[in-house]
Amino acid sequence: MPYLKLSDACLAYGHVPLLDHADFLLDPGERVALIGRNGTGKSSLLAALAAGSGRGKLDDGEVWVQPGIRVGYVPQEPPFDPQSTVFEAVISGMGETSKLLAEYHEVSHQMADGKGDHDALMARMESLQHELESRGAWAYEAQAEKVIDRFGLDPDANVGSLSGGQKKRLALAQALAVAPEVLLLDEPTNHLDIAAIEWLENLLIETGVTLFFITHDRSFLDRVCTRIVELDRGKLASFPGSFKEYQLRKEALLHEEGLANARADKLLKEEEVWIRKGVEARRTRAVFRVQRLDKLRAERQARRERMGKVNLQLDAGDKSGKLVAELEHVSKSYGQRQIVRDFSARIQRGDKIGVIGPNGAGKTTLLRMILGELQPDEGIVRQGTKIDVAYFDQFRTQLNPDSTLIDIISPGSDYVEIGGARKHVIGYLEDFLFAPERARSPVSSLSGGERNRLLLARLFARPANVLVLDEPTNDLDIETLELLEELLANYDGTLFLVSHDRTFLDNVVTQTIAAEGDGFWREYAGGYSDWAAYKSSLQKAAVKAQAEAKTVAKAVEPAKGKVEKMSWKEQRELEALPGKIAALEEEQGGLSKRLEDPAIYQTDPPAAQQAAERLADIDDELMLLLERWEVLEARAGGNSA
């Protein structure tokens, strides 16, 4: 029996139907991803399912929820009272019980702090305990404390003081606190850093909860979902399997649809020519042709064309100098907290640099120092020449909600200039899928994805040879993401990209600057996957070295009262070891220098891959040679004794 069922659902905003007699089933154990273009109604569909049985938020149709199951819902922008504590926010979904638990929590704190009348507090505590026991509420409190701890939150922290990532964790904790059988998630990865996203992936898979979620994070999709459902022109289509399998099937379906539409259009055109020949010609034809023509006209009018692609154009303007920025032993602190510690880097024109690290690590601070907007406490930052910076802000502070779309793109003018050519602002907005009638709408009327598209349109409306994109992928649909990737890959300027989208990073950047903890940052060649593979190899090598060290320690333990002597062969081996180690270190230095050149990733990717693999092998070989040297040195000491 399904957990959720959507039957003949209809929902429209204005004249555009978002759901057009749509049907959907969610079975136990499934993890279903809902995808589709921005503005197609995905969030509205999720909200309708969260509303429960009946029509709820639908214009027509029905939502059925299996009786007795608990449904958790995390909207894209969860509403929280900024004055409440984390504990109060988490238990707020438990109905009347939540008020009693919140009061019990407050009374406990007052007694622990010695505040108020102790006897009165004790009496109230006993009354609350009795009422909570009668409701069986202790299990709820235990579950709330468990998820708060699991999400790394402070139960007494004020909600208004939390960052965007912490609020997303709080919303997830609130939904999981009621131990739901079904979890509905709207863009759960927004505002989370990469480590938190990977942690969430593992959590959702391990708990086995049935999922229906909206996401445009392709790595998250591939890891979590067991089925993909696409909302396209009011209809829901199901695609079992991975995202890659969906892409292949979707391409075939669109090709078939295009052929069918072309055949119908051709037949309609032929019948329109026939009908215009006049009454005399029609008398010799069967009446059914006139009826068929009326049907073809109705079908063509009713046909909803697939939404077009965003037409992205980016003008790099005048070239900057070859050197964009050079940092030498740069450090920056705020109070006692070290944000950047002894960091050095050289950034040249055309570099595409990904900046990754946990929320609060200091990614924005590092970028501001690179761009000369912030001075370091120690070290030197040299700026290049002819630098023209354009900045994409993840919080969209550049968008005034009361301004119109035209005012945002080209204030005081009806034209924008792209690549030396003038274009009317309404036509330019159409390139970003904004209909002409919406050009004078306020920004406040746009969805999250549409606001991101508008911010990209504003960003690309003027030339810039240095782009700083801070989480540009939030809320963008997959098709627009792929177009943006292609645009940035062909961009001639210098790019700094802060993103939690691992696939996007891999497809765009040539170098990665990663937070190593305690203010240390390090530059790596390649994208996110290259960095993750390197870190994984280091961890494996460390584990292997520890295991081998234990084995060696046991092997070299002298027998009781007996010292093990070196053989002549081992003496020769010991003498040769320094030369072998020096040769490997020289090879290691040459490969590292080669991989620091971004050109190798564009001109000869296989060679770059081979060099990276050889570099990892050299690390393992050096570790083994050094360990062998220690063993032989110990035996040599036994000989001298």
XYZ file of C-alpha atoms in Angstrom:
641
model
C 0.000 0.000 0.000
C 1.447 3.441 -0.908
C 2.216 6.030 1.745
C 1.110 8.984 -0.410
C -1.127 9.243 -3.454
C -1.850 12.207 -5.729
C -4.878 11.776 -7.985
C -5.928 13.954 -10.941
C -4.270 16.998 -9.326
C -4.833 20.442 -10.853
C -3.193 23.671 -9.754
C -2.750 26.937 -11.667
C -1.335 30.392 -11.057
C -2.931 32.839 -13.459
C -3.389 31.230 -16.881
C -0.488 28.761 -16.504
C -1.389 25.282 -15.159
C 1.393 24.019 -12.864
C -0.358 20.677 -12.328
C -2.561 19.447 -15.169
C -4.446 16.327 -13.973
C -1.227 14.894 -12.501
C -0.953 11.543 -10.697
C 1.722 10.223 -8.327
C 2.352 7.337 -5.895
C 5.026 7.118 -3.171
C 5.666 3.581 -1.915
C 7.364 2.620 1.385
C 11.164 2.617 1.240
C 11.428 4.745 -1.903
C 13.700 7.769 -2.173
C 12.145 9.786 -5.001
C 13.663 12.980 -6.412
C 11.374 15.588 -7.982
C 13.107 17.629 -10.693
C 11.999 20.184 -13.272
C 12.625 23.708 -14.525
C 12.352 26.672 -12.168
C 8.783 27.934 -11.882
C 7.117 24.658 -12.950
C 5.447 24.144 -9.544
C 7.685 21.649 -7.720
C 7.496 23.438 -4.366
C 3.730 23.874 -4.771
C 3.352 20.130 -5.356
C 5.429 19.312 -2.262
C 3.399 21.760 -0.155
C 0.156 20.161 -1.386
C 1.401 16.712 -0.317
C 2.493 18.114 3.052
C -0.988 19.626 3.566
C -2.320 16.069 3.904
C -5.515 14.333 2.867
C -8.113 16.071 0.752
C -7.691 18.868 -1.760
C -5.531 20.952 0.540
C -3.674 23.462 -1.603
C -4.904 22.060 -4.917
C -7.477 23.641 -7.232
C -8.828 20.184 -8.043
C -7.900 16.546 -7.501
C -7.037 14.783 -4.270
C -4.123 13.993 -1.952
C -4.394 10.723 -0.019
C -2.129 9.906 2.938
C -2.077 6.450 4.490
C -3.858 6.771 7.865
C -1.613 6.824 10.912
C 1.717 7.617 9.204
C 3.771 10.605 10.267
C 4.936 13.011 7.554
C 7.846 15.416 8.083
C 8.124 18.464 5.825
C 11.072 20.834 5.353
C 10.214 23.773 3.040
C 12.852 25.711 1.136
C 12.691 28.657 3.554
C 11.507 27.199 6.901
C 9.577 29.700 9.059
C 11.015 30.039 12.574
C 10.378 32.427 15.426
C 13.759 34.197 15.781
C 13.121 34.688 19.516
C 12.658 30.969 20.271
C 15.429 28.579 21.315
C 16.628 25.662 19.193
C 14.925 23.192 21.565
C 11.607 25.053 21.347
C 11.832 25.166 17.544
C 12.557 21.427 17.264
C 9.619 20.355 19.450
C 7.201 22.921 17.968
C 5.892 20.313 15.520
C 4.571 18.113 18.362
C 1.315 19.993 18.929
C 0.139 20.771 22.473
C 2.840 18.505 23.900
C 5.496 20.897 22.568
C 4.293 23.697 24.872
C 4.530 21.461 27.921
C 8.002 20.219 26.945
C 9.184 23.783 26.310
C 7.927 24.888 29.747
C 9.507 21.835 31.412
C 12.806 22.662 29.707
C 12.607 26.300 30.921
C 11.707 25.335 34.522
C 14.625 22.868 34.597
C 17.021 25.635 33.574
C 15.632 28.031 36.173
C 16.098 25.460 38.930
C 19.628 24.633 37.751
C 20.538 28.351 37.714
C 18.944 28.972 41.123
C 16.486 31.504 39.748
C 12.982 32.163 41.107
C 11.080 30.617 44.036
C 12.479 27.103 44.481
C 9.308 25.697 46.100
C 7.069 27.149 43.395
C 9.349 25.801 40.681
C 9.369 22.334 42.291
C 5.583 22.316 42.437
C 5.310 23.345 38.791
C 7.932 20.741 37.843
C 5.902 17.954 39.536
C 2.734 19.111 37.790
C 4.454 19.178 34.400
C 6.017 15.752 34.955
C 2.622 14.242 35.758
C 0.975 15.769 32.689
C 3.847 14.790 30.377
C 3.822 11.210 31.680
C 0.097 10.931 31.004
C 0.730 11.995 27.409
C 3.723 9.670 26.943
C 5.786 12.720 26.012
C 9.166 11.624 27.386
C 9.821 9.665 24.206
C 9.296 12.892 22.242
C 11.766 14.770 24.430
C 14.368 12.010 24.095
C 13.945 12.032 20.304
C 14.235 15.841 20.176
C 17.440 15.810 22.263
C 18.826 13.007 20.100
C 18.349 14.844 16.772
C 19.600 18.154 18.222
C 22.794 16.407 19.284
C 23.027 14.571 15.954
C 22.833 17.837 14.008
C 25.455 19.492 16.220
C 23.138 22.245 17.507
C 23.046 24.040 20.849
C 19.552 23.456 22.331
C 19.663 26.763 24.218
C 20.886 28.886 21.291
C 18.595 31.601 19.984
C 17.211 30.817 16.501
C 17.809 34.409 15.371
C 21.556 33.970 15.955
C 21.901 30.927 13.654
C 23.551 30.994 10.232
C 21.765 29.854 7.068
C 23.390 26.417 7.267
C 22.474 26.017 10.945
C 18.847 26.978 10.231
C 18.715 24.311 7.509
C 20.034 21.764 10.043
C 17.428 22.994 12.539
C 14.621 22.488 9.999
C 15.821 18.937 9.308
C 16.062 18.248 13.049
C 12.513 19.547 13.559
C 11.187 17.216 10.850
C 13.074 14.166 12.166
C 12.086 14.804 15.793
C 8.629 13.303 15.204
C 10.270 10.111 13.781
C 8.413 10.378 10.442
C 7.796 7.468 8.090
C 7.797 9.937 5.166
C 10.081 12.946 4.777
C 9.354 15.723 2.254
C 12.400 17.920 1.578
C 12.561 21.059 -0.572
C 16.173 21.812 -1.609
C 17.742 20.262 1.529
C 21.336 20.974 0.395
C 20.931 24.767 0.082
C 23.163 26.643 2.576
C 24.914 23.428 3.674
C 28.633 22.987 3.121
C 30.016 19.901 1.348
C 30.845 18.016 4.554
C 27.296 18.617 5.864
C 25.766 17.466 2.548
C 27.773 14.226 2.584
C 26.781 13.712 6.221
C 23.098 14.273 5.289
C 23.387 11.790 2.403
C 24.623 9.105 4.795
C 21.946 9.964 7.366
C 19.057 9.712 4.888
C 20.336 6.404 3.481
C 21.076 4.847 6.890
C 17.744 5.792 8.514
C 15.779 4.133 5.697
C 13.084 6.852 5.825
C 10.850 7.133 2.756
C 11.804 10.299 0.889
C 10.260 12.646 -1.645
C 12.619 15.548 -2.220
C 13.407 18.414 -4.590
C 17.044 19.009 -5.459
C 19.239 20.217 -8.308
C 22.422 18.810 -6.737
C 23.394 16.087 -9.206
C 25.866 14.395 -6.837
C 23.181 14.273 -4.127
C 20.706 12.910 -6.689
C 22.988 10.100 -7.807
C 23.838 9.096 -4.253
C 20.401 9.228 -2.612
C 17.528 8.723 -5.072
C 16.088 5.392 -6.224
C 13.670 7.009 -8.698
C 13.363 10.354 -10.480
C 10.048 12.064 -11.164
C 10.029 15.028 -13.540
C 7.412 17.779 -13.507
C 7.169 19.079 -17.063
C 4.288 21.208 -18.402
C 1.913 20.106 -15.666
C 2.538 16.355 -16.011
C 4.571 13.969 -13.848
C 6.786 11.386 -15.559
C 8.601 8.644 -13.640
C 12.141 7.442 -14.436
C 13.436 4.559 -12.266
C 17.184 4.476 -11.676
C 19.990 7.034 -11.543
C 20.202 10.559 -12.911
C 22.389 9.414 -15.805
C 19.771 6.831 -16.822
C 17.114 9.567 -16.632
C 19.143 11.809 -18.951
C 19.369 9.089 -21.619
C 15.664 8.242 -21.462
C 14.628 11.900 -21.377
C 16.688 12.685 -24.478
C 14.985 9.846 -26.364
C 11.516 10.992 -25.243
C 12.150 14.592 -26.311
C 13.352 13.376 -29.703
C 10.173 11.315 -30.162
C 8.020 14.247 -29.018
C 9.740 16.552 -31.506
C 9.104 14.142 -34.374
C 5.444 13.725 -33.396
C 4.943 17.509 -33.164
C 6.632 18.003 -36.549
C 4.307 15.430 -38.165
C 1.244 17.072 -36.617
C 2.365 20.547 -37.737
C 2.964 19.304 -41.284
C -0.490 17.721 -41.459
C -2.104 20.879 -40.050
C -0.320 23.012 -42.646
C -1.532 20.765 -45.489
C -5.108 20.848 -44.226
C -5.000 24.650 -43.822
C -3.917 24.957 -47.489
C -6.747 22.653 -48.526
C -9.426 24.521 -46.568
C -8.372 27.840 -48.114
C -8.965 26.542 -51.650
C -12.577 27.484 -51.299
C -16.077 26.057 -51.071
C -15.931 24.355 -54.489
C -12.908 22.266 -53.528
C -14.463 21.396 -50.183
C -17.578 19.958 -51.854
C -15.457 17.204 -53.383
C -13.842 16.285 -50.077
C -15.126 14.188 -47.224
C -16.751 16.097 -44.388
C -14.456 14.314 -41.917
C -11.463 16.375 -43.219
C -13.096 19.565 -41.996
C -13.759 17.904 -38.643
C -10.186 16.626 -38.501
C -8.882 20.134 -39.261
C -10.888 21.545 -36.346
C -9.412 18.837 -34.118
C -5.848 19.558 -35.326
C -6.311 23.265 -34.651
C -7.580 22.534 -31.121
C -4.688 20.162 -30.405
C -2.122 22.681 -31.681
C -3.642 25.424 -29.539
C -3.692 23.175 -26.476
C -0.122 21.959 -26.978
C 2.223 23.404 -24.355
C 5.653 23.927 -25.794
C 8.618 22.955 -23.659
C 10.248 25.930 -21.939
C 13.210 27.238 -23.917
C 16.819 27.322 -22.786
C 18.434 30.248 -21.022
C 20.589 32.159 -23.506
C 23.687 32.913 -21.436
C 26.348 35.272 -22.780
C 29.339 36.514 -20.835
C 31.633 39.341 -21.919
C 35.121 39.200 -20.358
C 35.844 42.757 -21.557
C 39.462 43.944 -21.712
C 42.061 41.442 -20.596
C 43.575 41.895 -17.182
C 47.335 41.681 -16.636
C 48.836 38.196 -16.614
C 49.122 38.355 -12.823
C 45.780 38.720 -11.039
C 47.027 38.420 -7.457
C 50.009 37.114 -5.520
C 49.888 36.312 -1.804
C 53.009 35.743 0.294
C 52.683 34.296 3.833
C 49.334 36.017 4.402
C 47.555 35.756 7.773
C 44.291 37.185 9.091
C 42.597 36.924 12.479
C 39.402 38.181 14.090
C 40.001 38.383 17.807
C 41.415 35.069 18.988
C 40.198 33.248 15.892
C 42.727 32.621 13.124
C 40.922 32.743 9.745
C 43.944 32.540 7.422
C 47.357 31.349 8.551
C 50.567 31.723 6.485
C 48.912 31.278 3.069
C 50.799 31.825 -0.199
C 49.470 31.578 -3.765
C 49.939 33.035 -7.231
C 46.793 33.561 -9.331
C 47.124 34.223 -13.046
C 44.751 35.357 -15.764
C 42.465 32.530 -16.890
C 42.690 30.515 -13.663
C 39.393 28.985 -12.547
C 39.643 28.486 -8.812
C 37.189 26.657 -6.575
C 37.167 27.635 -2.878
C 35.851 24.937 -0.546
C 35.556 24.624 3.195
C 32.958 24.343 5.962
C 30.561 27.203 6.656
C 32.366 29.829 8.718
C 35.849 28.704 7.645
C 36.580 32.125 6.144
C 36.082 31.618 2.391
C 34.713 35.148 1.926
C 37.534 36.654 4.015
C 40.158 34.867 1.892
C 38.530 36.057 -1.356
C 38.321 39.654 -0.133
C 42.054 39.613 0.628
C 42.845 38.143 -2.805
C 40.797 40.905 -4.466
C 42.356 43.667 -2.337
C 39.137 44.525 -0.488
C 40.613 43.486 2.867
C 44.152 43.944 4.171
C 45.933 41.032 5.871
C 47.333 41.254 9.392
C 50.615 39.778 8.157
C 52.136 39.052 4.760
C 51.940 40.735 1.380
C 49.181 40.796 -1.276
C 50.093 42.113 -4.735
C 47.261 43.047 -7.095
C 47.433 42.694 -10.867
C 46.575 45.423 -13.357
C 43.405 46.208 -15.338
C 41.219 44.079 -13.069
C 37.436 44.505 -13.416
C 35.515 42.417 -10.852
C 31.871 41.285 -10.959
C 30.455 39.675 -7.803
C 27.576 37.190 -7.395
C 26.214 37.285 -3.843
C 24.543 34.097 -2.566
C 22.267 36.162 -0.286
C 21.064 38.295 -3.250
C 21.586 41.538 -1.313
C 22.039 43.300 -4.671
C 18.347 42.698 -5.451
C 15.949 45.306 -4.061
C 12.618 43.436 -3.639
C 10.647 46.582 -4.562
C 12.550 47.245 -7.826
C 11.304 45.996 -11.182
C 13.248 43.519 -13.285
C 14.110 46.256 -15.807
C 15.469 48.527 -13.052
C 17.699 45.721 -11.753
C 19.217 45.005 -15.180
C 19.536 48.473 -16.655
C 18.525 51.337 -14.342
C 17.689 54.484 -16.294
C 18.102 52.888 -19.714
C 16.152 50.595 -22.051
C 19.266 48.949 -23.462
C 22.189 46.800 -22.325
C 25.453 46.277 -24.182
C 26.750 42.710 -24.473
C 29.967 42.003 -26.364
C 29.815 45.392 -28.081
C 26.214 44.930 -29.308
C 23.221 46.868 -27.924
C 20.161 44.872 -26.920
C 16.783 45.987 -25.594
C 16.426 45.098 -21.924
C 13.140 43.221 -22.477
C 14.767 41.035 -25.124
C 17.727 40.505 -22.809
C 15.368 39.387 -20.020
C 13.723 36.963 -22.465
C 17.155 35.331 -22.903
C 16.899 34.469 -19.197
C 13.324 33.102 -19.614
C 11.472 36.161 -18.259
C 8.367 36.841 -20.340
C 7.927 40.452 -21.601
C 4.817 40.956 -19.467
C 6.915 40.247 -16.326
C 9.633 42.797 -17.149
C 7.964 45.449 -14.980
C 7.072 43.057 -12.134
C 8.743 43.591 -8.745
C 11.595 41.336 -7.653
C 9.479 40.234 -4.682
C 7.179 38.302 -7.081
C 10.006 35.973 -8.205
C 10.786 32.483 -6.935
C 14.224 31.618 -5.526
C 15.399 30.158 -8.830
C 14.088 33.144 -10.781
C 15.930 35.541 -8.465
C 19.149 33.655 -9.096
C 18.539 33.881 -12.857
C 17.896 37.617 -12.526
C 21.105 38.070 -10.529
C 23.036 36.203 -13.243
C 21.400 38.429 -15.875
C 22.490 41.522 -13.927
C 25.990 40.128 -13.472
C 26.437 39.313 -17.169
C 24.999 42.642 -18.354
C 28.383 44.317 -18.065
C 31.903 43.155 -18.985
C 34.166 41.765 -16.260
C 37.506 39.983 -16.494
C 37.310 38.601 -12.924
C 34.170 36.795 -11.767
C 33.475 35.945 -8.134
C 30.524 33.558 -7.817
C 29.400 32.819 -4.253
C 27.025 29.821 -4.306
C 25.545 30.580 -7.750
C 23.911 27.142 -8.039
C 21.324 27.572 -5.248
C 17.795 27.130 -6.650
C 18.921 26.874 -10.311
C 17.426 23.983 -12.286
C 19.702 21.305 -13.722
C 19.422 22.469 -17.327
C 20.446 26.022 -16.434
C 23.293 24.657 -14.314
C 24.664 22.722 -17.275
C 24.466 25.807 -19.508
C 26.208 27.906 -16.844
C 28.953 25.272 -16.581
C 29.555 25.431 -20.321
C 29.627 29.236 -20.271
C 32.146 29.393 -17.414
C 34.345 26.679 -18.950
C 34.692 28.877 -22.074
C 35.118 32.136 -20.116
C 38.426 33.886 -20.935
C 38.696 35.739 -17.639
C 39.607 34.642 -14.115
C 37.001 32.852 -11.997
C 36.651 32.392 -8.239
C 33.867 29.928 -7.408
C 32.511 29.185 -3.939
C 30.086 26.280 -4.215
C 28.785 23.194 -2.419
C 27.795 21.605 -5.761
C 30.490 18.955 -6.247
C 29.551 18.174 -9.856
C 29.565 21.883 -10.743
C 33.026 22.306 -9.205
C 34.401 19.305 -11.094
C 33.046 20.573 -14.406
C 34.306 24.163 -14.062
C 37.423 24.685 -11.935
C 41.065 23.883 -12.700
C 42.416 24.534 -9.185
C 40.998 24.205 -5.688
C 41.831 26.161 -2.548
C 40.637 24.102 0.422
C 40.378 24.857 4.138
C 42.585 22.472 6.110
C 41.459 23.627 9.567
C 42.908 26.005 12.172
C 43.284 28.770 9.569
C 45.421 26.737 7.175
C 44.529 26.780 3.453
C 46.170 24.791 0.686
C 45.976 24.926 -3.106
C 45.388 21.707 -5.091
C 45.317 20.974 -8.804
C 41.948 19.917 -10.282
C 38.385 20.018 -8.987
C 36.544 18.662 -5.962
C 36.898 14.982 -6.921
C 40.668 15.387 -7.375
C 40.940 17.003 -3.937
C 38.720 14.330 -2.323
C 40.720 11.520 -3.967
C 44.005 13.030 -2.765
C 42.732 13.417 0.810
C 41.384 9.858 0.723
C 44.746 8.527 -0.473
C 46.497 10.337 2.382
C 44.104 8.820 4.926
C 44.586 5.335 3.468
C 48.348 5.791 3.459
C 48.260 6.908 7.112
C 46.181 3.885 8.138
C 48.459 1.576 6.126
C 51.569 3.145 7.668
C 50.209 2.671 11.188
C 49.426 -0.985 10.506
C 52.846 -1.583 8.957
C 54.591 0.253 11.792
C 52.958 -2.082 14.290
C 54.035 -5.091 12.227
C 57.591 -3.768 11.939
C 57.728 -3.014 15.666
C 56.856 -6.614 16.435
C 59.318 -7.913 13.845
C 62.282 -5.918 15.185
C 61.580 -6.733 18.817
C 64.768 -8.499 19.925
C 64.469 -11.994 21.206
C 65.132 -12.499 24.895
C 68.752 -11.617 25.501
C 69.565 -11.816 21.770
C 70.417 -8.996 19.301
C 69.525 -9.618 15.612
C 72.532 -8.905 13.309
C 72.428 -7.409 9.808
C 73.320 -9.532 6.786
C 75.743 -8.302 4.102
C 72.778 -7.929 1.689
C 70.903 -5.745 4.174
C 73.978 -3.550 4.655
C 74.117 -2.914 0.886
C 70.337 -2.176 0.927
C 70.791 0.370 3.713
C 73.551 2.143 1.791
C 71.329 2.405 -1.340
C 68.248 3.744 0.446
C 69.222 7.482 0.605
C 69.769 7.547 -3.166
C 66.404 5.887 -3.866
C 64.599 8.311 -1.561
C 66.308 11.323 -3.158
C 65.340 10.137 -6.664
C 61.701 9.697 -5.662
C 61.593 13.126 -3.999
C 63.036 14.703 -7.150
C 60.394 12.967 -9.289
C 57.724 14.069 -6.810
C 58.806 17.710 -7.088
C 58.734 17.610 -10.887
C 55.246 16.098 -10.997
C 53.902 18.601 -8.449
C 55.256 21.500 -10.488
C 53.744 20.035 -13.646
C 50.318 19.658 -12.053
C 50.391 23.264 -10.823
C 50.102 24.402 -14.453
C 46.353 24.712 -15.305
C 47.113 24.298 -19.023
C 47.734 20.555 -18.642
C 44.071 19.982 -17.686
C 42.924 21.639 -20.904
C 45.535 20.334 -23.371
C 46.211 16.810 -22.072
C 43.744 15.605 -19.374
C 44.917 11.925 -19.538
C 48.495 13.008 -18.832
C 47.281 15.054 -15.854
C 45.432 12.010 -14.516
C 48.501 9.766 -14.925
C 50.708 12.344 -13.192
C 48.262 12.609 -10.265
C 48.148 8.814 -9.905
C 51.950 8.563 -10.031
C 52.207 11.281 -7.373
C 49.988 9.220 -5.060
C 52.109 6.092 -5.721
C 55.305 8.000 -4.888
C 53.849 8.979 -1.484
C 53.237 5.291 -0.710
C 56.715 4.254 -1.949
C 58.447 6.928 0.112
C 56.553 5.860 3.218
C 57.660 2.245 2.768
C 61.309 3.186 2.082
C 61.471 5.407 5.166
C 60.002 2.656 7.328
C 62.502 0.158 5.881
C 65.320 2.613 6.618
C 64.259 2.763 10.277
C 64.253 -1.030 10.529
C 67.709 -1.395 8.975
C 69.143 1.457 11.059
C 67.918 -0.338 14.183
C 69.710 -3.520 13.072
C 72.826 -1.552 12.196
C 72.825 -0.280 15.755
C 72.697 -3.914 16.898
C 75.813 -4.704 14.790
C 77.783 -1.877 16.381
C 76.786 -3.115 19.803
